Coordinates of C-alpha atoms in Angstrom, one line a residue:
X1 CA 16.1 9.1 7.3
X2 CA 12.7 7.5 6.5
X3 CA 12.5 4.7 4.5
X4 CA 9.4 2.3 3.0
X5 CA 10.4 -1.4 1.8
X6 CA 8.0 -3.1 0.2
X7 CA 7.7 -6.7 -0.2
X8 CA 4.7 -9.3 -1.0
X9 CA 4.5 -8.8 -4.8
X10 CA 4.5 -11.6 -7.7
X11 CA 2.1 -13.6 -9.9
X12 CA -0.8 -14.6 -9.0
X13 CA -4.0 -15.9 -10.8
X14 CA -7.1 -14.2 -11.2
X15 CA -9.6 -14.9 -8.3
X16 CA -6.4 -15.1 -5.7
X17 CA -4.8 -13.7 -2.9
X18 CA -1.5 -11.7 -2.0
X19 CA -0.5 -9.6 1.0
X20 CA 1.9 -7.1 0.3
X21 CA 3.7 -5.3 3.4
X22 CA 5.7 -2.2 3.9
X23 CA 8.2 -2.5 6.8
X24 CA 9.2 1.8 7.2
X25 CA 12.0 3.2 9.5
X26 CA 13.1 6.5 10.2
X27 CA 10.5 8.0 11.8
X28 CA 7.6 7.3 14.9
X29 CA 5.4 5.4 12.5
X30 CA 2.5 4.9 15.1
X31 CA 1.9 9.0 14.1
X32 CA 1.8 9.4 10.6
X33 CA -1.3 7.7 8.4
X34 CA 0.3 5.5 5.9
X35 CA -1.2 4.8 2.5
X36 CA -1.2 2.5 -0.6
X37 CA -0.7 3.5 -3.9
X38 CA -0.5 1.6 -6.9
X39 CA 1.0 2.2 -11.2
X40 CA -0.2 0.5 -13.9
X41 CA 1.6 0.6 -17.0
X42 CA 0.7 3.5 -18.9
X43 CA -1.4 5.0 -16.1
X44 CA -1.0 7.1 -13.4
X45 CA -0.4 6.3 -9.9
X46 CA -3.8 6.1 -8.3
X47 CA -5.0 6.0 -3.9
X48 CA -5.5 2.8 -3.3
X49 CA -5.7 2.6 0.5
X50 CA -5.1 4.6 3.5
X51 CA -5.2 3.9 7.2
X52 CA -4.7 6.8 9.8
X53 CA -2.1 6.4 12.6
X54 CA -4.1 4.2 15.3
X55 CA -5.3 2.0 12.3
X56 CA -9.1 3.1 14.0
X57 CA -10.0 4.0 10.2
X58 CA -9.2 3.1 6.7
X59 CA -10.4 4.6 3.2
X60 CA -10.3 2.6 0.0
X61 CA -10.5 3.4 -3.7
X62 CA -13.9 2.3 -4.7
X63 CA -12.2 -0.1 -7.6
X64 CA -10.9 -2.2 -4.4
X65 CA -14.0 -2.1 -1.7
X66 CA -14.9 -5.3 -0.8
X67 CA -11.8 -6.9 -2.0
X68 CA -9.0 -5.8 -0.1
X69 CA -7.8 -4.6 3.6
X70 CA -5.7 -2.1 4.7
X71 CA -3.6 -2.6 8.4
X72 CA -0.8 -1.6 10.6
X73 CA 0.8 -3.3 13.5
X74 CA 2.8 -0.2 15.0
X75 CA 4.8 -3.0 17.3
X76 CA 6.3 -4.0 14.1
X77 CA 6.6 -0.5 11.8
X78 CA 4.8 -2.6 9.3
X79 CA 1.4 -1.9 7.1
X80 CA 0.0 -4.6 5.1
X81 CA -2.7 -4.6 2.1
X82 CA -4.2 -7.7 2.2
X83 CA -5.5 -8.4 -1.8
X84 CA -8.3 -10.6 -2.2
X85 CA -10.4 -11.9 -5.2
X86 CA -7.4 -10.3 -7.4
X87 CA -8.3 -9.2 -11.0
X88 CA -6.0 -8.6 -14.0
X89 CA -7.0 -4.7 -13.9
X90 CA -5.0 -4.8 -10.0
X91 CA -2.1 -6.0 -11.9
X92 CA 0.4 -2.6 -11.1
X93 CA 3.5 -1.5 -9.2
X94 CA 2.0 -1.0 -5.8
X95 CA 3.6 2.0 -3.7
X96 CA 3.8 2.6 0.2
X97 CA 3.6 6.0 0.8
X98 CA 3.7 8.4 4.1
X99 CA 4.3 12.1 4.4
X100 CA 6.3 13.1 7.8
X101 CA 6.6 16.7 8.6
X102 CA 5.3 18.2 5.0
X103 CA 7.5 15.6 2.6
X104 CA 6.1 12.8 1.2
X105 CA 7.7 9.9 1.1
X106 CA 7.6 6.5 -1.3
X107 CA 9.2 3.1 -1.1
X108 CA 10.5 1.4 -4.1
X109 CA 7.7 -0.7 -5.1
X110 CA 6.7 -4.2 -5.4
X111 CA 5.3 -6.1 -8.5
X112 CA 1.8 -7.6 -8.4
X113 CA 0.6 -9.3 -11.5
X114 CA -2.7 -10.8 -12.1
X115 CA -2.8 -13.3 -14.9
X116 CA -3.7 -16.7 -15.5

C-alpha cells in the first residue's frame, strides 16, 4: 500500500533553515507529482509546494516564493522541501501528499516551529 513518512521537522529560529523529506513506498513514485502541504493551528491545510513526476517543474504558494525549494530524487523515493529564511507564520504541521490512481494519499506529518 502507499505510504508517505515524513521527517525533518523541529525548532528552529526565525531567519533559519530546515529540510523536511518525505521517503513514500508503495507505488512507482517517479509517475505521480508529489506535493507539500502544510496546518497551522486553527487554520486549514493550505498548498504549499508541488513538483510533477520528472521534477522538470515545481509550483509554490506565493506566501513561500523565494524562500523555499521543492525536489525529488526518484533513485531514492524521496521529496524534500528545503525551508529557507523561516518565519514564525511557517510554523505548521507540514503534510506530504500524492494521489495514485484517483485517491489521495497523506503521510503523518512532521512539526516545524519557528520561534526564537
Amino acid at each position: 500500500q502507499v505510504q508517505l513518512v515524513e521527517s525533518g521537522g523541529g525548532l528552529v529560529q526565525p531567519g533559519g533553515s530546515l529540510t523536511l523529506s518525505c521517503a513514500a513506498s508503495g507505488f512507482t513514485f517517479s509517475s505521480y507529482a508529489m506535493s507539500w502541504y502544510r496546518q497551522a493551528p486553527g487554520k486549514e491545510r493550505e498548498l504549499v509546494a508541488v513538483i510533477i513526476s520528472t521534477g522538470g517543474s515545481t509550483m509554490y504558494a506565493d506566501s513561500v516564493k523565494g524562500r523555499f525549494t521543492i525536489s525529488r530524487d526518484n533513485a531514492k523515493n524521496t521529496v524534500y522541501l528545503q525551508m529557507n529564511s523561516l518565519k514564525p507564520e511557517d510554523t505548521a504541521v507540514y503534510y506530504c501528499n500524492t494521489r495514485v490512481r484517483r485517491v489521495i494519499h497523506w503521510g503523518q506529518g512532521t512539526q516545524v516551529t519557528v520561534s526564537s
